[in-house]
CSV table of C-alpha atoms in Angstrom, one decimal:
chain,number,residue,atom,x,y,z
A,1047,UNK,CA,124.6,-65.7,66.7
A,1048,UNK,CA,123.5,-62.2,67.6
A,1049,UNK,CA,119.8,-61.5,68.2
A,1050,UNK,CA,118.4,-58.0,68.7
A,1051,UNK,CA,114.8,-57.8,69.8
A,1052,UNK,CA,112.6,-54.7,70.0
A,1053,UNK,CA,115.3,-52.3,70.9
A,1054,UNK,CA,114.4,-48.7,71.6
A,1055,UNK,CA,116.7,-45.9,72.6
A,1056,UNK,CA,116.0,-42.2,73.1
A,1057,UNK,CA,119.0,-40.0,73.8
A,1058,UNK,CA,118.9,-37.2,76.4
A,1059,UNK,CA,117.6,-34.3,74.3
A,1060,UNK,CA,114.8,-36.3,72.8
A,1061,UNK,CA,116.5,-37.9,69.8
A,1062,UNK,CA,114.8,-41.2,69.2
A,1063,UNK,CA,117.7,-43.2,67.7
A,1064,UNK,CA,116.0,-46.6,67.9
A,1065,UNK,CA,112.2,-46.9,67.7
A,1066,UNK,CA,111.8,-50.7,67.3
A,1067,UNK,CA,114.8,-52.6,66.0
A,1068,UNK,CA,114.9,-56.3,65.7
A,1069,UNK,CA,117.2,-58.4,63.6
A,1070,UNK,CA,119.5,-61.3,64.0
A,1071,UNK,CA,122.9,-62.2,62.6
A,1072,UNK,CA,123.9,-65.8,62.1
A,1073,UNK,CA,127.3,-67.3,62.9
A,1074,UNK,CA,129.8,-66.4,60.2
A,1075,UNK,CA,127.4,-64.1,58.6
A,1076,UNK,CA,128.3,-60.6,57.3
A,1077,UNK,CA,125.3,-58.3,57.9
A,1078,UNK,CA,125.5,-54.7,56.7
A,1079,UNK,CA,123.4,-51.9,58.4
A,1080,UNK,CA,122.8,-49.2,55.9
A,1081,UNK,CA,120.8,-45.9,56.1
A,1082,UNK,CA,121.1,-42.2,56.0
A,1083,UNK,CA,123.0,-40.4,58.8
A,1084,UNK,CA,120.9,-40.2,61.9
A,1085,UNK,CA,118.9,-43.4,61.1
A,1086,UNK,CA,120.2,-45.2,64.2
A,1087,UNK,CA,122.6,-47.7,62.5
A,1088,UNK,CA,125.6,-46.8,64.6
A,1089,UNK,CA,123.5,-46.8,67.7
A,1090,UNK,CA,122.1,-50.2,66.9
A,1091,UNK,CA,125.7,-51.4,66.4
A,1092,UNK,CA,126.8,-50.0,69.7
A,1093,UNK,CA,124.1,-51.8,71.6
A,1094,UNK,CA,125.8,-55.0,70.7
A,1095,UNK,CA,129.0,-54.2,72.6
A,1096,UNK,CA,127.0,-52.2,75.1
A,1097,UNK,CA,128.6,-48.9,74.4
A,1098,UNK,CA,124.9,-47.8,74.2
A,1099,UNK,CA,122.4,-49.2,76.6
A,1100,UNK,CA,119.0,-49.6,75.0
A,1101,UNK,CA,115.9,-48.2,76.9
A,1102,UNK,CA,114.1,-51.4,76.3
A,1103,UNK,CA,114.4,-54.6,74.3
A,1104,UNK,CA,117.0,-57.4,74.5
A,1105,UNK,CA,120.2,-58.5,72.9
A,1106,UNK,CA,121.3,-62.1,73.0
A,1107,UNK,CA,124.6,-63.5,71.9
A,1108,UNK,CA,124.6,-67.3,71.4
A,1109,UNK,CA,121.3,-67.4,73.3
A,1110,UNK,CA,122.8,-65.7,76.3
A,1111,UNK,CA,121.2,-62.4,77.1
A,1112,UNK,CA,123.9,-59.8,76.7
A,1113,UNK,CA,122.8,-58.1,79.9
A,1114,UNK,CA,124.0,-61.2,81.8
A,1115,UNK,CA,127.5,-60.9,80.4
A,1116,UNK,CA,130.1,-58.9,82.2
A,1117,UNK,CA,130.3,-55.7,80.1
A,1118,UNK,CA,134.1,-55.7,80.1
A,1119,UNK,CA,134.7,-59.3,79.2
A,1120,UNK,CA,131.9,-59.0,76.6
A,1121,UNK,CA,133.8,-56.2,74.8
A,1122,UNK,CA,137.1,-58.1,75.0
A,1123,UNK,CA,135.4,-60.8,73.1
A,1124,UNK,CA,134.0,-58.6,70.4
A,1125,UNK,CA,136.2,-56.9,67.8
A,1126,UNK,CA,135.5,-53.2,67.2
A,1127,UNK,CA,136.6,-51.1,64.2
A,1128,UNK,CA,135.6,-47.5,63.9
A,1129,UNK,CA,135.9,-44.9,61.2
A,1130,UNK,CA,138.3,-42.7,63.2
A,1131,UNK,CA,140.5,-45.8,63.7
A,1132,UNK,CA,141.1,-44.8,67.3
A,1133,UNK,CA,144.7,-46.0,67.5
A,1134,UNK,CA,146.4,-44.9,70.7
A,1135,UNK,CA,148.9,-42.3,69.4
A,1136,UNK,CA,151.4,-42.8,72.2
A,1137,UNK,CA,151.7,-46.5,71.6
A,1138,UNK,CA,153.6,-48.2,68.7
A,1139,UNK,CA,151.7,-50.2,66.1
A,1140,UNK,CA,152.7,-53.5,67.8
A,1141,UNK,CA,151.6,-52.2,71.2
A,1142,UNK,CA,148.3,-51.1,69.7
A,1143,UNK,CA,147.6,-54.5,68.2
A,1144,UNK,CA,148.6,-56.1,71.5
A,1145,UNK,CA,146.0,-54.2,73.6
A,1146,UNK,CA,143.2,-56.7,73.7
A,1147,UNK,CA,145.5,-59.7,74.2
A,1148,UNK,CA,147.2,-57.8,77.0
A,1149,UNK,CA,143.8,-56.9,78.5
A,1150,UNK,CA,142.9,-60.6,78.3
A,1151,UNK,CA,146.0,-61.4,80.2
A,1152,UNK,CA,148.0,-63.4,77.6
A,1153,UNK,CA,151.7,-64.1,78.2
A,1154,UNK,CA,154.4,-62.1,76.4
A,1155,UNK,CA,155.6,-64.7,73.9
A,1156,UNK,CA,152.0,-65.5,72.8
A,1157,UNK,CA,151.2,-61.8,72.4
A,1158,UNK,CA,154.3,-61.1,70.4
A,1159,UNK,CA,153.6,-64.0,68.1
A,1160,UNK,CA,150.0,-63.0,67.7
A,1161,UNK,CA,150.9,-59.4,66.9
A,1162,UNK,CA,153.3,-60.5,64.1
A,1163,UNK,CA,150.7,-62.9,62.7
A,1164,UNK,CA,148.0,-60.2,62.8
A,1165,UNK,CA,150.2,-57.6,61.0
A,1166,UNK,CA,151.2,-60.1,58.3
A,1167,UNK,CA,147.5,-60.9,57.9
A,1168,UNK,CA,146.7,-57.3,57.1
A,1169,UNK,CA,149.7,-57.1,54.7
A,1170,UNK,CA,152.0,-55.1,56.8
A,1171,UNK,CA,155.5,-56.3,57.5
A,1172,UNK,CA,155.9,-56.7,61.3
A,1173,UNK,CA,159.6,-55.9,61.1
A,1174,UNK,CA,159.0,-52.6,59.3
A,1175,UNK,CA,155.8,-51.4,60.9
A,1176,UNK,CA,155.8,-52.9,64.4
A,1177,UNK,CA,157.9,-50.1,66.0
A,1178,UNK,CA,156.3,-47.2,64.2
A,1179,UNK,CA,153.8,-44.8,65.7
A,1180,UNK,CA,150.4,-44.3,64.2
A,1181,UNK,CA,151.1,-40.8,63.1
A,1182,UNK,CA,153.8,-42.1,60.8
A,1183,UNK,CA,151.4,-44.2,58.8
A,1184,UNK,CA,149.0,-43.4,56.0
A,1185,UNK,CA,145.2,-43.5,56.6
A,1186,UNK,CA,145.0,-46.9,54.8
A,1187,UNK,CA,147.8,-48.4,56.9
A,1188,UNK,CA,146.2,-47.0,60.1
A,1189,UNK,CA,142.9,-48.7,59.3
A,1190,UNK,CA,144.8,-52.0,58.5
A,1191,UNK,CA,146.2,-51.7,62.0
A,1192,UNK,CA,142.6,-51.0,63.2
A,1193,UNK,CA,141.5,-54.3,61.7
A,1194,UNK,CA,144.5,-56.2,63.0
A,1195,UNK,CA,143.8,-54.8,66.5
A,1196,UNK,CA,140.1,-55.8,66.4
A,1197,UNK,CA,141.0,-59.4,65.4
A,1198,UNK,CA,144.0,-59.8,67.7
A,1199,UNK,CA,141.9,-61.1,70.7
A,1200,UNK,CA,140.3,-63.9,68.6
A,1201,UNK,CA,136.8,-62.5,68.8
A,1202,UNK,CA,133.9,-64.4,67.3
A,1203,UNK,CA,132.1,-61.2,66.5
A,1204,UNK,CA,133.5,-58.1,64.8
A,1205,UNK,CA,131.6,-54.8,64.8
A,1206,UNK,CA,132.7,-52.4,62.1
A,1207,UNK,CA,131.4,-48.8,62.0
A,1208,UNK,CA,132.1,-47.3,58.6
A,1209,UNK,CA,135.6,-48.6,58.8
A,1210,UNK,CA,136.6,-47.6,55.3
A,1211,UNK,CA,134.5,-44.4,55.2
A,1212,UNK,CA,137.4,-41.9,55.7
A,1213,UNK,CA,139.7,-43.4,53.1
A,1214,UNK,CA,140.3,-42.3,49.5
A,1215,UNK,CA,138.4,-44.4,46.9
A,1216,UNK,CA,141.4,-46.4,45.8
A,1217,UNK,CA,142.6,-47.3,49.3
A,1218,UNK,CA,139.0,-48.0,50.3
A,1219,UNK,CA,138.6,-50.5,47.5
A,1220,UNK,CA,141.9,-52.1,48.3
A,1221,UNK,CA,140.9,-52.6,52.0
A,1222,UNK,CA,137.5,-53.9,51.1
A,1223,UNK,CA,139.0,-56.5,48.8
A,1224,UNK,CA,141.5,-57.5,51.3
A,1225,UNK,CA,138.9,-57.8,54.0
A,1226,UNK,CA,136.6,-59.9,51.9
A,1227,UNK,CA,139.5,-62.2,51.2
A,1228,UNK,CA,140.4,-62.3,54.9
A,1229,UNK,CA,136.8,-63.1,55.8
A,1230,UNK,CA,136.9,-66.1,53.6
A,1231,UNK,CA,139.6,-67.5,55.9
A,1232,UNK,CA,138.4,-66.4,59.3
A,1233,UNK,CA,134.6,-66.6,59.0
A,1234,UNK,CA,133.8,-64.1,61.7
A,1235,UNK,CA,130.3,-62.9,62.5
A,1236,UNK,CA,130.3,-59.4,61.3
A,1237,UNK,CA,128.0,-56.4,61.7
A,1238,UNK,CA,129.1,-53.6,59.4
A,1239,UNK,CA,127.7,-50.1,59.2
A,1240,UNK,CA,127.9,-47.9,56.1
A,1241,UNK,CA,125.9,-45.4,54.2
A,1242,UNK,CA,127.3,-46.5,50.8
A,1243,UNK,CA,125.0,-49.0,49.0
A,1244,UNK,CA,127.9,-50.1,46.8
A,1245,UNK,CA,129.9,-51.0,49.8
A,1246,UNK,CA,126.9,-52.8,51.3
A,1247,UNK,CA,126.3,-54.9,48.2
A,1248,UNK,CA,130.0,-55.6,47.9
A,1249,UNK,CA,130.7,-56.7,51.4
A,1250,UNK,CA,127.5,-58.2,52.9
A,1251,UNK,CA,125.7,-61.5,52.9
A,1252,UNK,CA,122.6,-59.7,54.1
A,1253,UNK,CA,121.6,-56.0,54.2
A,1254,UNK,CA,119.5,-54.3,56.7
A,1255,UNK,CA,118.1,-50.9,55.5
A,1256,UNK,CA,117.3,-48.6,58.4
A,1257,UNK,CA,115.3,-45.4,58.5
A,1258,UNK,CA,114.3,-43.3,61.5
A,1259,UNK,CA,115.2,-45.9,64.0
A,1260,UNK,CA,113.4,-48.8,62.3
A,1261,UNK,CA,114.7,-51.6,60.1
A,1262,UNK,CA,112.8,-51.0,56.9
A,1263,UNK,CA,113.9,-54.2,55.3
A,1264,UNK,CA,116.4,-56.9,56.0
A,1265,UNK,CA,117.2,-59.5,53.3
A,1266,UNK,CA,119.9,-61.0,51.2
A,1267,UNK,CA,121.7,-58.7,48.9
A,1268,UNK,CA,119.8,-60.1,45.9
A,1269,UNK,CA,116.5,-59.9,47.8
A,1270,UNK,CA,117.0,-56.2,48.6
A,1271,UNK,CA,117.9,-55.4,45.0
A,1272,UNK,CA,115.1,-57.5,43.4
A,1273,UNK,CA,112.3,-56.8,45.8
A,1274,UNK,CA,112.7,-53.5,47.7
A,1275,UNK,CA,110.1,-53.5,50.3
A,1276,UNK,CA,109.4,-49.8,50.4
A,1277,UNK,CA,109.8,-46.7,48.4
A,1278,UNK,CA,112.6,-45.7,50.7
A,1279,UNK,CA,114.6,-48.9,50.0
A,1280,UNK,CA,113.9,-48.4,46.3
A,1281,UNK,CA,115.2,-44.8,46.5
A,1282,UNK,CA,118.3,-46.0,48.3
A,1283,UNK,CA,119.1,-48.3,45.4
A,1284,UNK,CA,118.6,-45.3,43.2
A,1285,UNK,CA,119.1,-45.4,39.5
A,1286,UNK,CA,121.8,-48.0,39.8
A,1287,UNK,CA,119.6,-51.1,40.5
A,1288,UNK,CA,120.6,-52.9,37.3
A,1289,UNK,CA,124.2,-52.2,37.8
A,1290,UNK,CA,124.0,-53.3,41.5
A,1291,UNK,CA,122.3,-56.5,40.5
A,1292,UNK,CA,125.2,-57.4,38.2
A,1293,UNK,CA,127.7,-56.2,40.8
A,1294,UNK,CA,126.0,-58.4,43.4
A,1295,UNK,CA,126.2,-61.4,41.2
A,1296,UNK,CA,129.8,-60.8,40.4
A,1297,UNK,CA,130.7,-60.4,44.1
A,1298,UNK,CA,128.7,-63.4,45.3
A,1299,UNK,CA,131.4,-65.8,44.3
A,1300,UNK,CA,134.1,-63.9,46.3
A,1301,UNK,CA,132.2,-63.9,49.6
A,1302,UNK,CA,132.5,-66.3,52.4
A,1303,UNK,CA,129.2,-68.1,52.9
A,1304,UNK,CA,128.0,-68.3,56.5
B,1236,UNK,CA,180.4,-4.5,98.4
B,1237,UNK,CA,179.1,-5.9,95.1
B,1238,UNK,CA,176.5,-8.6,94.9
B,1239,UNK,CA,178.9,-11.3,93.8
B,1240,UNK,CA,181.3,-10.5,96.6
B,1241,UNK,CA,178.3,-10.6,99.0
B,1242,UNK,CA,177.3,-14.0,97.8
B,1243,UNK,CA,180.8,-15.3,98.0
B,1244,UNK,CA,181.3,-14.0,101.5
B,1245,UNK,CA,178.0,-15.7,102.7
B,1246,UNK,CA,178.0,-18.7,100.4
B,1247,UNK,CA,177.1,-21.1,103.2
B,1248,UNK,CA,174.2,-19.0,104.2
B,1249,UNK,CA,173.0,-18.5,100.6
B,1250,UNK,CA,173.3,-22.1,99.9
B,1251,UNK,CA,171.3,-23.2,102.9
B,1252,UNK,CA,168.6,-20.6,102.2
B,1253,UNK,CA,168.5,-21.9,98.6
B,1254,UNK,CA,168.0,-25.5,99.9
B,1255,UNK,CA,165.3,-24.3,102.2
B,1256,UNK,CA,163.7,-22.6,99.3
B,1257,UNK,CA,163.8,-25.8,97.2
B,1258,UNK,CA,162.4,-27.8,100.1
B,1259,UNK,CA,159.5,-25.4,100.6
B,1260,UNK,CA,158.6,-25.3,96.9
B,1261,UNK,CA,159.2,-29.0,96.4
B,1262,UNK,CA,157.0,-30.2,99.3
B,1263,UNK,CA,154.2,-27.8,98.3
B,1264,UNK,CA,154.2,-28.6,94.6
B,1265,UNK,CA,154.5,-32.4,95.3
B,1266,UNK,CA,151.5,-32.1,97.7
B,1267,UNK,CA,149.6,-30.1,95.1
B,1268,UNK,CA,150.3,-32.7,92.4
B,1269,UNK,CA,149.2,-35.4,94.8
B,1270,UNK,CA,145.9,-33.7,95.4
B,1271,UNK,CA,145.4,-31.7,92.2
B,1272,UNK,CA,145.7,-34.5,89.7
B,1273,UNK,CA,143.2,-36.8,91.4
B,1274,UNK,CA,140.8,-33.8,91.8
B,1275,UNK,CA,141.3,-32.9,88.2
B,1276,UNK,CA,140.5,-36.5,87.1
B,1277,UNK,CA,137.5,-36.5,89.4
B,1278,UNK,CA,136.1,-33.4,87.8
B,1279,UNK,CA,136.2,-35.1,84.4
B,1280,UNK,CA,133.9,-37.8,85.8
B,1281,UNK,CA,131.6,-35.3,87.5
B,1282,UNK,CA,131.7,-32.2,85.2
B,1283,UNK,CA,129.0,-30.4,87.2
B,1284,UNK,CA,131.5,-30.1,90.0
B,1285,UNK,CA,134.1,-28.5,87.8
B,1286,UNK,CA,132.6,-25.0,87.8
B,1287,UNK,CA,132.6,-24.9,91.6
B,1288,UNK,CA,136.0,-26.5,92.3
B,1289,UNK,CA,137.8,-24.4,89.6
B,1290,UNK,CA,135.9,-21.4,90.9
B,1291,UNK,CA,137.1,-21.9,94.5
B,1292,UNK,CA,140.7,-22.6,93.3
B,1293,UNK,CA,140.5,-19.5,91.2
B,1294,UNK,CA,139.4,-17.3,94.1
B,1295,UNK,CA,142.3,-18.6,96.3
B,1296,UNK,CA,144.6,-17.5,93.5
B,1297,UNK,CA,143.3,-13.9,93.7
B,1298,UNK,CA,144.1,-13.5,97.4
B,1299,UNK,CA,147.3,-11.5,97.6
B,1300,UNK,CA,150.0,-13.9,98.9
B,1301,UNK,CA,151.0,-11.7,101.8
B,1302,UNK,CA,147.4,-11.5,102.9
B,1303,UNK,CA,147.0,-15.3,102.7
B,1304,UNK,CA,150.0,-15.8,104.9
B,1305,UNK,CA,148.4,-13.3,107.3
B,1306,UNK,CA,145.1,-15.1,107.3
B,1307,UNK,CA,146.9,-18.3,108.2
B,1308,UNK,CA,148.6,-16.8,111.2
B,1309,UNK,CA,145.7,-17.3,113.7
B,1310,UNK,CA,144.6,-20.7,112.5
B,1311,UNK,CA,145.4,-23.8,114.6
B,1312,UNK,CA,147.3,-26.7,113.1
B,1313,UNK,CA,147.8,-25.4,109.6
B,1314,UNK,CA,148.5,-21.8,110.6
B,1315,UNK,CA,150.9,-19.8,112.7
B,1316,UNK,CA,154.5,-19.2,111.7
B,1317,UNK,CA,157.2,-21.3,110.2
B,1318,UNK,CA,157.2,-24.0,107.6
B,1319,UNK,CA,153.7,-25.4,108.0
B,1320,UNK,CA,151.7,-22.3,107.1
B,1321,UNK,CA,154.2,-21.6,104.3
B,1322,UNK,CA,153.7,-25.0,102.7
B,1323,UNK,CA,149.9,-24.6,103.1
B,1324,UNK,CA,149.9,-21.3,101.3
B,1325,UNK,CA,152.2,-22.5,98.5
B,1326,UNK,CA,150.1,-25.7,98.2
B,1327,UNK,CA,146.9,-23.6,97.7
B,1328,UNK,CA,148.5,-21.4,95.1
B,1329,UNK,CA,149.8,-24.4,93.2
B,1330,UNK,CA,146.4,-26.2,93.1
B,1331,UNK,CA,144.6,-24.2,90.4
B,1332,UNK,CA,147.0,-24.7,87.5
B,1333,UNK,CA,147.4,-28.4,88.3
B,1334,UNK,CA,143.7,-29.1,88.7
B,1335,UNK,CA,142.7,-27.0,85.7
B,1336,UNK,CA,145.3,-28.4,83.4
B,1337,UNK,CA,144.6,-32.0,84.4
B,1338,UNK,CA,140.9,-31.4,83.8
B,1339,UNK,CA,141.3,-29.7,80.5
B,1340,UNK,CA,144.0,-32.1,79.3
B,1341,UNK,CA,141.8,-35.1,79.9
B,1342,UNK,CA,138.8,-33.5,78.4
B,1343,UNK,CA,140.8,-32.7,75.2
B,1344,UNK,CA,141.6,-36.4,74.6
B,1345,UNK,CA,140.0,-37.4,71.3
B,1346,UNK,CA,136.6,-39.0,72.1
B,1347,UNK,CA,137.1,-41.4,69.3
B,1348,UNK,CA,140.2,-42.8,71.0
B,1349,UNK,CA,138.4,-43.1,74.3
B,1350,UNK,CA,135.5,-44.8,72.7
B,1351,UNK,CA,137.8,-47.2,70.9
B,1352,UNK,CA,139.5,-48.0,74.2
B,1353,UNK,CA,136.2,-48.6,75.9
B,1354,UNK,CA,135.0,-50.7,73.0
B,1355,UNK,CA,138.1,-52.9,73.3
B,1356,UNK,CA,137.1,-53.7,76.9
B,1357,UNK,CA,139.1,-51.4,79.0
B,1358,UNK,CA,137.7,-50.6,82.4
B,1359,UNK,CA,137.3,-47.0,83.4
B,1360,UNK,CA,140.6,-47.2,85.4
B,1361,UNK,CA,142.4,-48.7,82.4
B,1362,UNK,CA,141.1,-46.0,80.1
B,1363,UNK,CA,142.4,-43.5,82.6
B,1364,UNK,CA,145.8,-45.1,83.1
B,1365,UNK,CA,146.5,-46.4,79.5
B,1366,UNK,CA,144.8,-43.6,77.5
B,1367,UNK,CA,143.7,-40.4,79.2
B,1368,UNK,CA,146.7,-39.8,81.5
B,1369,UNK,CA,149.4,-40.5,79.0
B,1370,UNK,CA,147.7,-38.4,76.4
B,1371,UNK,CA,147.1,-35.5,78.7
B,1372,UNK,CA,150.6,-35.7,80.3
B,1373,UNK,CA,152.0,-32.7,78.3
B,1374,UNK,CA,149.1,-30.5,79.6
B,1375,UNK,CA,149.4,-31.8,83.1
B,1376,UNK,CA,153.1,-31.2,83.1
B,1377,UNK,CA,152.6,-27.7,81.8
B,1378,UNK,CA,150.3,-27.1,84.8
B,1379,UNK,CA,153.0,-28.5,87.2
B,1380,UNK,CA,155.6,-26.2,85.6
B,1381,UNK,CA,153.5,-23.1,86.0
B,1382,UNK,CA,152.8,-24.0,89.6
B,1383,UNK,CA,156.5,-24.7,90.4
B,1384,UNK,CA,157.7,-21.4,88.9
B,1385,UNK,CA,154.9,-19.4,90.6
B,1386,UNK,CA,155.8,-21.2,93.9
B,1387,UNK,CA,159.4,-20.3,93.7
B,1388,UNK,CA,158.4,-16.6,93.5
B,1389,UNK,CA,155.8,-16.7,96.2
B,1390,UNK,CA,158.1,-18.7,98.5
B,1391,UNK,CA,160.3,-15.7,98.9
B,1392,UNK,CA,157.4,-14.1,100.8
B,1393,UNK,CA,157.3,-16.9,103.2
B,1394,UNK,CA,160.4,-15.5,104.9
B,1395,UNK,CA,157.9,-13.0,106.4
B,1396,UNK,CA,156.4,-15.7,108.5
B,1397,UNK,CA,159.7,-17.3,109.5
B,1398,UNK,CA,159.7,-20.1,107.0
B,1399,UNK,CA,163.2,-19.2,105.8
B,1400,UNK,CA,164.3,-19.4,102.2
B,1401,UNK,CA,165.8,-16.9,99.9
B,1402,UNK,CA,163.2,-14.3,100.9
B,1403,UNK,CA,165.2,-13.7,104.1
B,1404,UNK,CA,167.9,-11.9,102.2
B,1405,UNK,CA,165.3,-9.9,100.3
B,1406,UNK,CA,163.5,-8.7,103.4
B,1407,UNK,CA,166.7,-8.1,105.3
B,1408,UNK,CA,168.1,-6.2,102.3
B,1409,UNK,CA,165.0,-4.0,102.1
B,1410,UNK,CA,165.1,-3.1,105.7
B,1411,UNK,CA,168.9,-2.4,105.6
B,1412,UNK,CA,168.7,-0.7,102.2
B,1413,UNK,CA,171.3,-3.1,101.0
B,1414,UNK,CA,170.9,-3.9,97.3
B,1415,UNK,CA,173.6,-6.6,97.2
B,1416,UNK,CA,171.7,-8.4,99.9
B,1417,UNK,CA,168.4,-8.1,98.1
B,1418,UNK,CA,170.0,-9.4,94.9
B,1419,UNK,CA,171.5,-12.3,96.9
B,1420,UNK,CA,168.0,-13.5,97.5
B,1421,UNK,CA,166.4,-12.5,94.2
B,1422,UNK,CA,168.9,-13.7,91.7
B,1423,UNK,CA,169.2,-17.3,93.1
B,1424,UNK,CA,165.4,-17.4,93.2
B,1425,UNK,CA,165.1,-16.4,89.6
B,1426,UNK,CA,167.8,-18.9,88.6
B,1427,UNK,CA,166.0,-21.6,90.6
B,1428,UNK,CA,162.7,-20.8,88.8
B,1429,UNK,CA,164.4,-21.1,85.4
B,1430,UNK,CA,166.2,-24.3,86.3
B,1431,UNK,CA,163.0,-25.9,87.6
B,1432,UNK,CA,161.1,-24.9,84.4
B,1433,UNK,CA,163.9,-26.4,82.3
B,1434,UNK,CA,164.2,-29.6,84.3
B,1435,UNK,CA,160.4,-30.2,84.3
B,1436,UNK,CA,160.4,-29.5,80.5
B,1437,UNK,CA,163.0,-32.2,80.0
B,1438,UNK,CA,161.1,-34.6,82.2
B,1439,UNK,CA,158.0,-33.9,80.1
B,1440,UNK,CA,159.8,-34.7,76.9
B,1441,UNK,CA,161.3,-37.8,78.4
B,1442,UNK,CA,158.1,-39.3,79.7
B,1443,UNK,CA,155.6,-37.8,77.2
B,1444,UNK,CA,154.1,-39.3,74.1
B,1445,UNK,CA,156.2,-39.1,70.9
B,1446,UNK,CA,156.0,-35.8,69.2
B,1447,UNK,CA,153.7,-35.5,66.2
B,1448,UNK,CA,154.6,-34.3,62.8
B,1449,UNK,CA,157.7,-36.5,62.4
B,1450,UNK,CA,156.2,-38.6,59.6
B,1451,UNK,CA,153.4,-37.9,57.2
């Protein structure tokens, strides 16, 4: 379980990214942070793996304050997927997926087996793709590797920062569907950032709507759609509320329950 | 006597001067790589230092080479005549390109890749070793190539302070108004510069990251 309490963060230059952010994510839960650009959602996400240090407030993971963790081993235990994928261009696909297991000091055979399993899991044939370089792959294939890499170290928690945001609509939907199916098997604790309400409704168990460094509302997908707590949340749902309600109902059966 | 005949008649002398030349250049550039790459890396960690360090290295570059050799003459330990001051001068001339290219190369690594690397739990040293250095290697190697080629040229001047090398033929040729003798120094030096550039280029391709644009 992840618990964020009263986080504040002002960046040099005076941008107040987090004013007072508190929320928690249960084990196996899929929480989506949504908001306009600049609302602090990515900053909030990065406080969890400590790429951003909050000015005040605390983060606890399984009741241990994150500040007590060693930063490096904390990150090795948290999967991280970003929009730009961030594959290392000078390493092959297999070497990229092997990074965290290598950092964690696993042995060669175990890494090799893990890499093959991870690639198969994201529907890429290890024999075909293992030795290729990232630039030889399409955007969708690269992000599949990104997901495989994030999961390779067997993390409990996976942080995803607009992971499918840069993909074309068809590929995006494909990867969303695959990831939902995957989550039904692996039951990771996931914090997922997006600005797309459809994606949020599709993927999440709960949605946290952020505005100007504050969580305006955090509730189940149905709760957000049925009882938006503020004008802002209502405007985020826009004119599609009825459609989103039906969509949410349709998706509910396909999601892993925490 | 033509230049070819001259070289053939003094082939042992030319060969030993060439080897001396390679030694001077090699030692200087190796020292400059050993110092310049770590300094370049350090500048990426303390960017406020970059202006000053690159500025100083740039100023050294503007000192005429003969003048620098002259300045070194009265200095104890690193100065005087012979190999030591020559290596010191060549080292100083090599530094700028290596420091600057290391610094720029590492700064040009995609921030998204660096952040992904840190997010996966790499330490600062691991980010440097596994991400930043390999990805900036082409740039660093380009700096080393520039330095090596420049050094081969400047090393000819080091004959003036008794460090030997191919410059001996050039200086002697000038004072004796003997073109063949001048060429016996100049031509091997030029060939040496081209060879070094070619070899370092090959090394760069061999050790560097895979070239982009092969696939999609």
